[in-house]
GROMACS .gro file of C-alpha atoms in nm:
model
  446
    1UNK     CA    1   1.078  -4.339   5.595
    2UNK     CA    2   1.292  -4.111   5.299
    3UNK     CA    3   0.992  -3.863   5.194
    4UNK     CA    4   1.080  -3.680   4.920
    5UNK     CA    5   1.146  -3.311   5.108
    6UNK     CA    6   1.474  -3.094   5.064
    7UNK     CA    7   1.633  -2.968   4.717
    8UNK     CA    8   1.512  -3.136   4.454
    9UNK     CA    9   1.822  -3.284   4.265
   10UNK     CA   10   1.953  -3.302   3.980
   11UNK     CA   11   2.063  -3.763   3.964
   12UNK     CA   12   2.423  -3.770   3.882
   13UNK     CA   13   2.466  -4.033   3.632
   14UNK     CA   14   2.194  -3.859   3.412
   15UNK     CA   15   2.405  -3.783   3.192
   16UNK     CA   16   2.527  -3.518   3.079
   17UNK     CA   17   2.852  -3.458   3.120
   18UNK     CA   18   2.992  -3.287   2.791
   19UNK     CA   19   3.131  -2.966   2.809
   20UNK     CA   20   2.867  -2.806   2.624
   21UNK     CA   21   2.661  -2.779   2.890
   22UNK     CA   22   2.760  -2.475   3.041
   23UNK     CA   23   2.566  -2.387   3.392
   24UNK     CA   24   2.655  -2.259   3.748
   25UNK     CA   25   2.662  -2.516   4.046
   26UNK     CA   26   2.372  -2.403   4.127
   27UNK     CA   27   2.229  -2.429   3.820
   28UNK     CA   28   2.400  -2.793   3.861
   29UNK     CA   29   2.307  -2.922   4.165
   30UNK     CA   30   1.938  -2.795   4.255
   31UNK     CA   31   1.767  -3.046   4.081
   32UNK     CA   32   1.526  -3.181   4.297
   33UNK     CA   33   1.249  -3.369   4.457
   34UNK     CA   34   1.081  -3.187   4.670
   35UNK     CA   35   0.514  -3.021   3.716
   36UNK     CA   36  -0.209  -2.665   3.391
   37UNK     CA   37  -0.316  -2.920   3.306
   38UNK     CA   38  -0.320  -3.092   2.969
   39UNK     CA   39   0.011  -3.076   2.744
   40UNK     CA   40  -0.003  -2.975   2.324
   41UNK     CA   41   0.335  -3.066   2.130
   42UNK     CA   42   0.471  -2.803   2.010
   43UNK     CA   43   0.806  -2.751   1.957
   44UNK     CA   44   0.843  -3.155   1.827
   45UNK     CA   45   1.188  -3.387   1.797
   46UNK     CA   46   1.220  -3.532   1.440
   47UNK     CA   47   1.423  -3.854   1.513
   48UNK     CA   48   1.744  -3.634   1.581
   49UNK     CA   49   1.706  -3.323   1.507
   50UNK     CA   50   1.425  -3.006   1.581
   51UNK     CA   51   1.203  -2.987   1.483
   52UNK     CA   52   0.848  -2.770   1.544
   53UNK     CA   53   0.504  -2.916   1.521
   54UNK     CA   54   0.219  -2.687   1.575
   55UNK     CA   55  -0.106  -2.852   1.606
   56UNK     CA   56  -0.100  -3.158   1.338
   57UNK     CA   57  -0.282  -3.508   1.259
   58UNK     CA   58  -0.096  -3.655   1.574
   59UNK     CA   59  -0.182  -3.348   1.811
   60UNK     CA   60  -0.535  -3.350   1.650
   61UNK     CA   61  -0.634  -3.668   1.637
   62UNK     CA   62  -0.540  -3.754   2.033
   63UNK     CA   63  -0.791  -3.366   2.135
   64UNK     CA   64  -1.063  -3.594   1.974
   65UNK     CA   65  -0.994  -3.894   2.113
   66UNK     CA   66  -0.921  -3.817   2.448
   67UNK     CA   67  -1.051  -3.401   2.490
   68UNK     CA   68  -0.822  -3.339   2.605
   69UNK     CA   69  -0.505  -3.068   2.577
   70UNK     CA   70  -0.253  -3.344   2.500
   71UNK     CA   71  -0.157  -3.539   2.203
   72UNK     CA   72  -0.127  -3.867   2.047
   73UNK     CA   73   0.230  -4.064   2.091
   74UNK     CA   74   0.193  -4.481   2.105
   75UNK     CA   75   0.359  -4.589   2.387
   76UNK     CA   76   0.493  -4.974   2.400
   77UNK     CA   77   0.294  -5.126   2.729
   78UNK     CA   78   0.229  -5.001   3.094
   79UNK     CA   79   0.359  -5.125   3.371
   80UNK     CA   80   0.057  -5.351   3.466
   81UNK     CA   81  -0.026  -5.553   3.775
   82UNK     CA   82   0.182  -5.736   3.961
   83UNK     CA   83  -0.025  -6.011   4.107
   84UNK     CA   84  -0.063  -6.010   4.471
   85UNK     CA   85  -0.358  -5.988   4.762
   86UNK     CA   86  -0.536  -5.635   4.680
   87UNK     CA   87  -0.718  -5.380   4.896
   88UNK     CA   88  -0.971  -5.208   4.656
   89UNK     CA   89  -1.035  -4.879   4.756
   90UNK     CA   90  -1.190  -4.670   4.475
   91UNK     CA   91  -1.599  -4.617   4.571
   92UNK     CA   92  -1.697  -4.642   4.198
   93UNK     CA   93  -1.736  -5.096   4.113
   94UNK     CA   94  -1.777  -5.010   3.741
   95UNK     CA   95  -1.455  -4.791   3.552
   96UNK     CA   96  -1.312  -4.574   3.821
   97UNK     CA   97  -1.135  -4.297   3.771
   98UNK     CA   98  -0.866  -4.423   3.949
   99UNK     CA   99  -0.780  -4.719   4.157
  100UNK     CA  100  -0.638  -4.713   4.490
  101UNK     CA  101  -0.495  -5.032   4.594
  102UNK     CA  102  -0.295  -5.137   4.900
  103UNK     CA  103  -0.064  -5.381   4.795
  104UNK     CA  104   0.208  -5.558   4.912
  105UNK     CA  105   0.412  -5.299   5.149
  106UNK     CA  106   0.300  -5.056   4.913
  107UNK     CA  107   0.031  -4.842   4.881
  108UNK     CA  108  -0.079  -4.816   4.438
  109UNK     CA  109  -0.299  -4.503   4.226
  110UNK     CA  110  -0.360  -4.630   3.913
  111UNK     CA  111  -0.410  -4.329   3.674
  112UNK     CA  112  -0.791  -4.548   3.479
  113UNK     CA  113  -0.836  -4.335   3.190
  114UNK     CA  114  -0.677  -4.478   2.913
  115UNK     CA  115  -0.933  -4.421   2.691
  116UNK     CA  116  -0.873  -3.960   2.799
  117UNK     CA  117  -0.520  -4.108   2.842
  118UNK     CA  118  -0.524  -4.040   3.196
  119UNK     CA  119  -0.595  -3.742   3.139
  120UNK     CA  120  -0.645  -3.569   3.579
  121UNK     CA  121  -0.992  -3.483   3.657
  122UNK     CA  122  -1.134  -3.354   3.981
  123UNK     CA  123  -1.295  -3.662   4.073
  124UNK     CA  124  -0.959  -3.780   4.071
  125UNK     CA  125  -0.752  -3.594   4.242
  126UNK     CA  126  -0.998  -3.556   4.459
  127UNK     CA  127  -0.922  -3.947   4.563
  128UNK     CA  128  -0.572  -3.950   4.531
  129UNK     CA  129  -0.502  -3.702   4.807
  130UNK     CA  130  -0.677  -3.816   5.107
  131UNK     CA  131  -0.589  -4.212   5.029
  132UNK     CA  132  -0.224  -4.042   5.019
  133UNK     CA  133  -0.264  -3.926   5.298
  134UNK     CA  134  -0.393  -4.214   5.473
  135UNK     CA  135  -0.090  -4.433   5.322
  136UNK     CA  136   0.160  -4.149   5.403
  137UNK     CA  137   0.017  -4.219   5.808
  138UNK     CA  138   0.014  -4.587   5.792
  139UNK     CA  139   0.233  -4.775   5.954
  140UNK     CA  140   0.306  -5.058   5.666
  141UNK     CA  141   0.260  -4.873   5.350
  142UNK     CA  142   0.638  -4.847   5.301
  143UNK     CA  143   0.608  -4.644   4.961
  144UNK     CA  144   0.390  -4.469   4.730
  145UNK     CA  145   0.389  -4.663   4.371
  146UNK     CA  146   0.174  -4.420   4.081
  147UNK     CA  147   0.086  -4.540   3.715
  148UNK     CA  148  -0.114  -4.527   3.433
  149UNK     CA  149  -0.337  -4.814   3.249
  150UNK     CA  150  -0.349  -4.817   2.944
  151UNK     CA  151  -0.023  -4.882   2.806
  152UNK     CA  152  -0.014  -4.493   2.583
  153UNK     CA  153   0.052  -4.232   2.845
  154UNK     CA  154   0.071  -4.161   3.213
  155UNK     CA  155  -0.131  -3.866   3.157
  156UNK     CA  156  -0.168  -3.666   2.909
  157UNK     CA  157  -0.261  -3.362   3.179
  158UNK     CA  158  -0.570  -3.228   3.269
  159UNK     CA  159  -0.902  -3.214   3.118
  160UNK     CA  160  -0.857  -2.855   2.964
  161UNK     CA  161  -1.207  -2.804   2.787
  162UNK     CA  162  -1.399  -2.894   3.100
  163UNK     CA  163  -1.161  -2.650   3.243
  164UNK     CA  164  -1.271  -2.386   2.958
  165UNK     CA  165  -1.616  -2.458   2.962
  166UNK     CA  166  -1.611  -2.397   3.318
  167UNK     CA  167  -1.440  -2.057   3.300
  168UNK     CA  168  -1.695  -1.903   2.974
  169UNK     CA  169  -2.031  -1.991   3.203
  170UNK     CA  170  -1.801  -1.828   3.483
  171UNK     CA  171  -1.849  -2.123   3.738
  172UNK     CA  172  -1.578  -2.166   4.057
  173UNK     CA  173  -1.460  -2.489   3.889
  174UNK     CA  174  -1.129  -2.275   3.805
  175UNK     CA  175  -1.074  -2.169   4.111
  176UNK     CA  176  -1.126  -2.543   4.320
  177UNK     CA  177  -0.905  -2.711   4.031
  178UNK     CA  178  -0.634  -2.560   3.976
  179UNK     CA  179  -0.654  -2.518   4.389
  180UNK     CA  180  -0.726  -2.871   4.486
  181UNK     CA  181  -0.464  -2.977   4.223
  182UNK     CA  182  -0.166  -2.742   4.341
  183UNK     CA  183  -0.253  -2.874   4.686
  184UNK     CA  184  -0.201  -3.241   4.563
  185UNK     CA  185   0.098  -3.193   4.461
  186UNK     CA  186   0.292  -3.030   4.692
  187UNK     CA  187   0.205  -3.304   4.938
  188UNK     CA  188   0.357  -3.597   4.613
  189UNK     CA  189   0.664  -3.345   4.715
  190UNK     CA  190   0.615  -3.349   5.126
  191UNK     CA  191   0.452  -3.669   5.138
  192UNK     CA  192   0.682  -3.872   5.435
  193UNK     CA  193   0.682  -4.144   5.200
  194UNK     CA  194   0.919  -4.292   4.927
  195UNK     CA  195   0.661  -4.168   4.607
  196UNK     CA  196   0.767  -4.363   4.273
  197UNK     CA  197   0.581  -4.238   3.942
  198UNK     CA  198   0.633  -4.479   3.693
  199UNK     CA  199   0.628  -4.234   3.366
  200UNK     CA  200   0.576  -4.496   3.050
  201UNK     CA  201   0.387  -4.313   2.792
  202UNK     CA  202   0.303  -3.960   2.768
  203UNK     CA  203   0.371  -3.704   3.115
  204UNK     CA  204   0.257  -3.373   3.041
  205UNK     CA  205   0.076  -3.102   3.181
  206UNK     CA  206  -0.106  -3.269   3.502
  207UNK     CA  207   0.068  -3.557   3.489
  208UNK     CA  208   0.397  -3.353   3.516
  209UNK     CA  209   0.299  -3.253   3.842
  210UNK     CA  210   0.168  -3.555   3.991
  211UNK     CA  211   0.484  -3.737   3.869
  212UNK     CA  212   0.813  -3.501   3.905
  213UNK     CA  213   0.766  -3.391   4.283
  214UNK     CA  214   0.820  -3.725   4.394
  215UNK     CA  215   1.102  -3.885   4.464
  216UNK     CA  216   1.222  -4.168   4.266
  217UNK     CA  217   1.117  -4.101   3.853
  218UNK     CA  218   1.135  -4.429   3.656
  219UNK     CA  219   1.126  -4.343   3.264
  220UNK     CA  220   1.167  -4.557   2.934
  221UNK     CA  221   1.190  -4.500   2.604
  222UNK     CA  222   0.769  -4.530   2.578
  223UNK     CA  223   0.829  -4.181   2.740
  224UNK     CA  224   0.689  -3.858   2.671
  225UNK     CA  225   0.749  -3.539   2.816
  226UNK     CA  226   0.671  -3.215   2.765
  227UNK     CA  227   0.546  -2.848   2.916
  228UNK     CA  228   0.344  -2.644   2.624
  229UNK     CA  229   0.152  -2.432   2.792
  230UNK     CA  230   0.235  -2.186   2.656
  231UNK     CA  231   0.055  -2.272   2.281
  232UNK     CA  232  -0.317  -2.292   2.507
  233UNK     CA  233  -0.232  -1.945   2.658
  234UNK     CA  234  -0.160  -2.097   3.014
  235UNK     CA  235   0.195  -2.174   3.176
  236UNK     CA  236   0.400  -2.420   3.276
  237UNK     CA  237   0.193  -2.484   3.572
  238UNK     CA  238   0.201  -2.738   3.871
  239UNK     CA  239   0.590  -2.645   3.998
  240UNK     CA  240   0.648  -2.577   3.693
  241UNK     CA  241   0.825  -2.220   3.825
  242UNK     CA  242   1.047  -2.453   4.069
  243UNK     CA  243   1.143  -2.760   3.902
  244UNK     CA  244   1.205  -2.609   3.547
  245UNK     CA  245   1.470  -2.352   3.679
  246UNK     CA  246   1.667  -2.560   3.834
  247UNK     CA  247   1.730  -2.877   3.528
  248UNK     CA  248   2.072  -2.794   3.314
  249UNK     CA  249   2.172  -2.440   3.219
  250UNK     CA  250   1.877  -2.298   3.035
  251UNK     CA  251   1.679  -2.591   2.971
  252UNK     CA  252   1.387  -2.565   3.155
  253UNK     CA  253   1.317  -2.195   2.983
  254UNK     CA  254   1.366  -2.335   2.645
  255UNK     CA  255   1.123  -2.675   2.742
  256UNK     CA  256   0.865  -2.392   2.905
  257UNK     CA  257   0.908  -2.137   2.639
  258UNK     CA  258   0.853  -2.404   2.325
  259UNK     CA  259   0.727  -2.650   2.487
  260UNK     CA  260   1.003  -2.832   2.310
  261UNK     CA  261   0.869  -3.260   2.340
  262UNK     CA  262   1.158  -3.455   2.494
  263UNK     CA  263   1.133  -3.866   2.474
  264UNK     CA  264   1.301  -4.168   2.665
  265UNK     CA  265   1.593  -4.237   2.772
  266UNK     CA  266   1.626  -3.818   2.732
  267UNK     CA  267   1.363  -3.724   3.034
  268UNK     CA  268   1.626  -3.900   3.188
  269UNK     CA  269   1.927  -3.674   3.109
  270UNK     CA  270   1.744  -3.410   3.158
  271UNK     CA  271   1.683  -3.467   3.513
  272UNK     CA  272   1.323  -3.555   3.478
  273UNK     CA  273   1.409  -3.906   3.606
  274UNK     CA  274   1.588  -4.020   3.831
  275UNK     CA  275   1.616  -4.335   3.650
  276UNK     CA  276   1.566  -4.501   3.316
  277UNK     CA  277   1.400  -4.839   3.274
  278UNK     CA  278   1.301  -5.122   2.962
  279UNK     CA  279   0.903  -5.062   2.977
  280UNK     CA  280   0.884  -5.418   2.919
  281UNK     CA  281   1.054  -5.527   3.276
  282UNK     CA  282   0.873  -5.245   3.432
  283UNK     CA  283   0.639  -5.538   3.561
  284UNK     CA  284   0.903  -5.716   3.717
  285UNK     CA  285   1.051  -5.403   3.872
  286UNK     CA  286   0.684  -5.344   3.977
  287UNK     CA  287   0.706  -5.689   4.106
  288UNK     CA  288   1.024  -5.656   4.290
  289UNK     CA  289   0.897  -5.351   4.459
  290UNK     CA  290   0.560  -5.490   4.623
  291UNK     CA  291   0.758  -5.822   4.750
  292UNK     CA  292   1.027  -5.564   4.985
  293UNK     CA  293   1.049  -5.631   5.343
  294UNK     CA  294   0.935  -5.311   5.538
  295UNK     CA  295   1.232  -5.100   5.254
  296UNK     CA  296   1.363  -4.815   5.369
  297UNK     CA  297   1.454  -4.547   5.042
  298UNK     CA  298   1.796  -4.669   4.984
  299UNK     CA  299   1.614  -4.991   4.931
  300UNK     CA  300   1.365  -4.878   4.703
  301UNK     CA  301   1.690  -4.662   4.481
  302UNK     CA  302   1.892  -4.992   4.522
  303UNK     CA  303   1.649  -5.190   4.341
  304UNK     CA  304   1.552  -4.889   4.080
  305UNK     CA  305   1.928  -4.883   4.041
  306UNK     CA  306   1.931  -5.241   3.986
  307UNK     CA  307   1.729  -5.250   3.644
  308UNK     CA  308   1.797  -4.958   3.563
  309UNK     CA  309   2.181  -5.103   3.502
  310UNK     CA  310   2.021  -5.344   3.257
  311UNK     CA  311   1.858  -5.147   3.000
  312UNK     CA  312   2.136  -5.121   2.716
  313UNK     CA  313   1.906  -4.908   2.520
  314UNK     CA  314   1.999  -4.617   2.382
  315UNK     CA  315   2.267  -4.649   2.604
  316UNK     CA  316   2.549  -4.484   2.349
  317UNK     CA  317   2.307  -4.210   2.234
  318UNK     CA  318   2.379  -3.844   2.310
  319UNK     CA  319   2.064  -3.650   2.448
  320UNK     CA  320   1.863  -3.518   2.147
  321UNK     CA  321   1.911  -3.191   2.299
  322UNK     CA  322   2.340  -3.155   2.436
  323UNK     CA  323   2.478  -3.082   2.057
  324UNK     CA  324   2.236  -2.749   2.102
  325UNK     CA  325   2.287  -2.667   2.459
  326UNK     CA  326   2.554  -2.418   2.410
  327UNK     CA  327   2.289  -2.211   2.231
  328UNK     CA  328   2.035  -2.254   2.410
  329UNK     CA  329   2.228  -2.172   2.737
  330UNK     CA  330   2.371  -1.850   2.500
  331UNK     CA  331   2.027  -1.782   2.377
  332UNK     CA  332   1.773  -1.797   2.623
  333UNK     CA  333   1.964  -1.620   2.930
  334UNK     CA  334   1.780  -1.269   2.850
  335UNK     CA  335   1.575  -1.186   3.055
  336UNK     CA  336   1.258  -1.063   2.834
  337UNK     CA  337   1.167  -1.281   2.536
  338UNK     CA  338   1.195  -1.035   2.308
  339UNK     CA  339   1.568  -1.052   2.397
  340UNK     CA  340   1.592  -1.377   2.363
  341UNK     CA  341   1.413  -1.411   2.031
  342UNK     CA  342   1.703  -1.150   1.906
  343UNK     CA  343   1.950  -1.410   2.037
  344UNK     CA  344   1.815  -1.594   1.860
  345UNK     CA  345   1.798  -1.426   1.462
  346UNK     CA  346   2.140  -1.286   1.575
  347UNK     CA  347   2.280  -1.677   1.606
  348UNK     CA  348   2.076  -1.760   1.267
  349UNK     CA  349   2.121  -2.202   1.312
  350UNK     CA  350   1.888  -2.382   1.158
  351UNK     CA  351   1.805  -2.512   1.542
  352UNK     CA  352   1.765  -2.092   1.609
  353UNK     CA  353   1.549  -2.055   1.310
  354UNK     CA  354   1.293  -2.370   1.446
  355UNK     CA  355   1.328  -2.220   1.786
  356UNK     CA  356   1.224  -1.892   1.590
  357UNK     CA  357   0.952  -2.048   1.498
  358UNK     CA  358   0.744  -2.219   1.690
  359UNK     CA  359   0.784  -1.890   1.963
  360UNK     CA  360   0.654  -1.699   1.672
  361UNK     CA  361   0.306  -1.916   1.703
  362UNK     CA  362   0.295  -1.899   2.071
  363UNK     CA  363   0.056  -1.636   2.338
  364UNK     CA  364   0.274  -1.351   2.347
  365UNK     CA  365   0.144  -1.308   2.700
  366UNK     CA  366   0.202  -1.663   2.806
  367UNK     CA  367   0.535  -1.606   2.712
  368UNK     CA  368   0.594  -1.305   2.939
  369UNK     CA  369   0.459  -1.439   3.249
  370UNK     CA  370   0.661  -1.793   3.221
  371UNK     CA  371   1.012  -1.659   3.140
  372UNK     CA  372   0.956  -1.424   3.505
  373UNK     CA  373   0.771  -1.711   3.656
  374UNK     CA  374   1.057  -1.955   3.605
  375UNK     CA  375   1.328  -1.628   3.698
  376UNK     CA  376   1.104  -1.557   3.989
  377UNK     CA  377   1.054  -1.928   4.085
  378UNK     CA  378   1.455  -1.991   4.022
  379UNK     CA  379   1.500  -1.846   4.416
  380UNK     CA  380   1.146  -1.976   4.568
  381UNK     CA  381   1.018  -2.260   4.736
  382UNK     CA  382   0.748  -2.517   4.582
  383UNK     CA  383   0.496  -2.382   4.826
  384UNK     CA  384   0.611  -2.031   4.725
  385UNK     CA  385   0.558  -2.119   4.340
  386UNK     CA  386   0.254  -2.316   4.360
  387UNK     CA  387   0.125  -2.026   4.567
  388UNK     CA  388   0.226  -1.786   4.280
  389UNK     CA  389   0.131  -1.991   4.038
  390UNK     CA  390  -0.227  -2.056   4.132
  391UNK     CA  391  -0.224  -1.633   4.143
  392UNK     CA  392  -0.078  -1.747   3.755
  393UNK     CA  393  -0.387  -1.992   3.697
  394UNK     CA  394  -0.676  -1.736   3.800
  395UNK     CA  395  -0.546  -1.441   3.606
  396UNK     CA  396  -0.548  -1.679   3.347
  397UNK     CA  397  -0.874  -1.773   3.324
  398UNK     CA  398  -0.994  -1.334   3.293
  399UNK     CA  399  -0.815  -1.379   3.027
  400UNK     CA  400  -0.845  -1.396   2.662
  401UNK     CA  401  -0.576  -1.564   2.519
  402UNK     CA  402  -0.691  -1.941   2.732
  403UNK     CA  403  -1.014  -1.935   2.521
  404UNK     CA  404  -0.872  -1.885   2.207
  405UNK     CA  405  -0.627  -2.165   2.250
  406UNK     CA  406  -0.912  -2.384   2.349
  407UNK     CA  407  -1.119  -2.253   2.048
  408UNK     CA  408  -0.763  -2.344   1.781
  409UNK     CA  409  -0.634  -2.664   1.923
  410UNK     CA  410  -0.987  -2.828   2.038
  411UNK     CA  411  -1.261  -2.689   1.918
  412UNK     CA  412  -1.224  -2.519   1.522
  413UNK     CA  413  -0.879  -2.728   1.564
  414UNK     CA  414  -0.725  -2.446   1.269
  415UNK     CA  415  -0.448  -2.417   1.435
  416UNK     CA  416  -0.390  -2.007   1.429
  417UNK     CA  417  -0.538  -1.908   1.716
  418UNK     CA  418  -0.621  -1.473   1.764
  419UNK     CA  419  -0.388  -1.387   2.070
  420UNK     CA  420  -0.477  -1.047   2.209
  421UNK     CA  421  -0.262  -0.857   2.256
  422UNK     CA  422  -0.140  -0.997   1.984
  423UNK     CA  423   0.209  -0.920   1.928
  424UNK     CA  424   0.545  -0.887   2.240
  425UNK     CA  425   0.527  -0.540   2.203
  426UNK     CA  426   0.220  -0.487   2.296
  427UNK     CA  427   0.208  -0.709   2.648
  428UNK     CA  428   0.307  -0.442   2.906
  429UNK     CA  429   0.503  -0.468   3.235
  430UNK     CA  430   0.203  -0.369   3.394
  431UNK     CA  431  -0.056  -0.617   3.179
  432UNK     CA  432   0.238  -0.882   3.285
  433UNK     CA  433   0.191  -0.758   3.657
  434UNK     CA  434  -0.154  -0.784   3.686
  435UNK     CA  435  -0.090  -1.174   3.652
  436UNK     CA  436   0.093  -1.195   3.965
  437UNK     CA  437  -0.081  -0.959   4.191
  438UNK     CA  438  -0.175  -1.136   4.521
  439UNK     CA  439  -0.522  -1.250   4.570
  440UNK     CA  440  -0.580  -1.165   4.901
  441UNK     CA  441  -0.768  -1.397   5.093
  442UNK     CA  442  -0.799  -1.623   4.838
  443UNK     CA  443  -0.437  -1.717   4.777
  444UNK     CA  444  -0.346  -2.047   4.785
  445UNK     CA  445  -0.184  -2.115   5.146
  446UNK     CA  446   0.031  -2.390   5.251
   0.00000   0.00000   0.00000
């Protein structure tokens, strides 16, 4: 049924044809269809330039509204619902967190917590996973669509405050949440039915995890992508160790270490999305997908490509990161965070100086484990990466920096975390090795 297994490939029409995108053949062709939960916009971009934005009113207002590790970035309308016969599968009758519906030829997942930017809860994960498996086996379901309600966000990640509270209370949720979330990520990647993620609006952390591993990812001008977990004492998980090092050149390393955010067509040009469609056209796109009769993956791709061809928005603009790809490739190709920082210092350009400012605000421990995560993940399968990331998640739950990051961003909101260790020099190889240590019988297995 045109499933999602196989290597994760960069879309060939991503627009990244500049000579400035120097990369090896494996880097160019190995981004796939097979993204903790939540995101802080740390390395934010200006209208056309690069700008550091650790904290700030946009982030703070979203945190207050969402109670999740997210960022406020208002998008245009949501994908919308298509008038069609509906089989409602949610067990709740009032404001269910997730809607699971059979519509036309498809199973449709709607993340339905718009007041908290569709933050991914344990309850949502536990409803989506079994239904995904049922639809995968259902001969009348030919594709699966996932979208977010409310018009602002696809999914701004997980509820970090809940995880932090569970950590302090030494509750098992910190083990169970990551285990079940990563299991869902892998199920999406291996799903034998075409999986279409309409990533309209904020798509951060856990929201990346329930979209990036599907066969089709549709971005709009309202899409905002980021994996900024190093700013709260975590690491870019949900398979970040798999897809980030497979982006063009060293772009994924740059995104992971700085938390830089991509918006709109740049999400497509980077290879994170497979298609780009105007936000206002999503209801029509969804309607056409649902109306297909026993569609193949090729039929679905044809509809997506047809809608993409109609979009002229920002078509002639180069990617925001493209002009800096030489610097990204040269500075972020080092095998240590210390050398990356030295490369940026030696470069001395305004771009490099801005990235230095951003990186210096991140958790030193998170920076080191993230770089190793991506380096090791570049040669691992997705299940192997998720097993590795589960080990990292549990080590982070035992460490200091996650609590401190939550305090600085969510509780006291002083945006001045006191990391421990406080410097890269103090984070030893032995410390880093401990994060990657096997959990034995508690390891995540597939």
